[in-house]
Short mmCIF file of C-alpha atoms in Angstrom, two decimals:
data_model
loop_
_atom_site.label_atom_id
_atom_site.label_comp_id
_atom_site.label_asym_id
_atom_site.label_seq_id
_atom_site.Cartn_x
_atom_site.Cartn_y
_atom_site.Cartn_z
CA MET T 560 101.15 116.71 131.94
CA LEU T 561 103.14 113.60 131.05
CA PRO T 562 106.48 113.92 129.30
CA VAL T 563 106.49 113.23 125.57
CA ALA T 564 108.96 110.36 125.97
CA LEU T 565 106.61 108.57 128.36
CA ILE T 566 103.67 108.95 125.99
CA THR T 567 105.77 107.65 123.10
CA LEU T 568 106.87 104.66 125.18
CA ALA T 569 103.27 103.90 126.13
CA ARG T 570 102.20 103.99 122.47
CA LYS T 571 105.01 101.65 121.43
CA ILE T 572 104.19 99.21 124.21
CA SER T 573 100.50 99.29 123.32
CA LYS T 574 101.34 98.54 119.67
CA ILE T 575 103.47 95.57 120.71
CA ILE T 576 100.70 94.27 122.95
CA TYR T 577 98.18 94.73 120.12
CA PHE T 578 100.37 92.72 117.71
CA ILE T 579 100.81 89.94 120.27
CA LEU T 580 97.05 89.81 120.86
CA LEU T 581 96.41 89.66 117.10
CA PHE T 582 98.97 86.86 116.83
CA LEU T 583 97.38 84.85 119.62
CA VAL T 584 93.81 85.33 118.39
CA LEU T 585 94.70 84.35 114.83
CA GLY T 586 96.72 81.39 116.07
CA ARG T 587 93.70 80.11 117.97
CA ALA T 588 91.13 80.99 115.29
CA LEU T 589 92.79 79.32 112.32
CA PRO T 590 92.21 75.60 111.91
CA ARG T 591 95.06 73.13 111.87
CA PRO T 592 97.15 73.36 108.68
CA GLU T 593 96.41 69.74 107.86
CA ILE T 594 92.87 70.87 107.00
CA TYR T 595 93.64 73.63 104.50
CA LEU T 596 97.05 72.55 103.17
CA ASP T 597 97.50 69.81 100.61
CA TYR T 598 99.55 66.89 101.95
CA ASP T 599 101.65 66.60 98.77
CA ILE T 600 102.73 70.25 99.00
CA ALA T 601 103.60 69.81 102.67
CA ARG T 602 105.54 66.65 101.85
CA ASP T 603 107.54 68.49 99.17
CA ILE T 604 108.31 71.34 101.58
CA CYS T 605 109.27 68.78 104.23
CA HIS T 606 111.62 67.03 101.85
CA PHE T 607 113.16 70.39 100.89
CA LEU T 608 113.66 71.47 104.50
CA PHE T 609 114.73 68.25 106.17
CA GLY T 610 115.82 65.93 103.37
CA SER T 611 113.61 63.10 104.60
CA VAL T 612 109.91 62.67 105.18
CA ASN T 613 108.72 60.99 108.34
CA ALA T 614 106.09 61.70 110.99
CA ASP T 615 108.28 64.01 113.07
CA THR T 616 109.49 66.11 110.16
CA MET T 617 105.96 66.36 108.75
CA TYR T 618 104.71 67.58 112.13
CA ASP T 619 107.52 70.17 112.20
CA THR T 620 106.72 71.23 108.64
CA PHE T 621 103.04 71.76 109.40
CA PHE T 622 104.03 73.75 112.50
CA TYR T 623 106.43 75.99 110.56
CA ILE T 624 103.89 76.55 107.79
CA SER T 625 101.15 77.50 110.25
CA LEU T 626 103.55 79.78 112.15
CA ILE T 627 104.52 81.61 108.96
CA ILE T 628 100.87 81.98 107.95
CA VAL T 629 99.87 83.35 111.36
CA ILE T 630 102.79 85.81 111.43
CA PHE T 631 101.99 87.00 107.90
CA LEU T 632 98.27 87.44 108.61
CA SER T 633 99.00 89.18 111.91
CA ALA T 634 101.37 91.61 110.22
CA VAL T 635 98.89 92.38 107.45
CA LEU T 636 96.00 92.95 109.87
CA TYR T 637 98.26 95.01 112.15
CA ILE T 638 99.33 97.32 109.32
CA ILE T 639 95.79 97.68 107.98
CA THR T 640 94.28 98.48 111.36
CA LEU T 641 96.99 100.99 112.25
CA GLN T 642 96.52 102.75 108.92
CA LEU T 643 92.76 102.76 109.48
CA ILE T 644 93.20 104.23 112.96
CA SER T 645 95.55 106.95 111.70
CA THR T 646 93.11 107.77 108.87
CA ILE T 647 90.22 108.05 111.31
CA ARG T 648 92.25 110.19 113.72
CA SER T 649 93.35 112.59 110.97
CA LYS T 650 89.78 113.39 109.92
#
């Protein structure tokens, strides 16, 4: 029989791998933020973050916005699926 510490380590590593896979799948599945985000809102965020609006800062702003959205969605799906798994296992 495996030691409890080794089983715990394997579960933690599998959870990390699961989150990374969710992150990658959502990052590839979502369209570019230019499609679903209004340009004026992105321009205002860009001006707030960088102080000036040009092509490079707009590209950075769209990247940061999409990164935040993917991290948020990954975290929400991760929490929901882990709660669902624990609910199913407890029954």
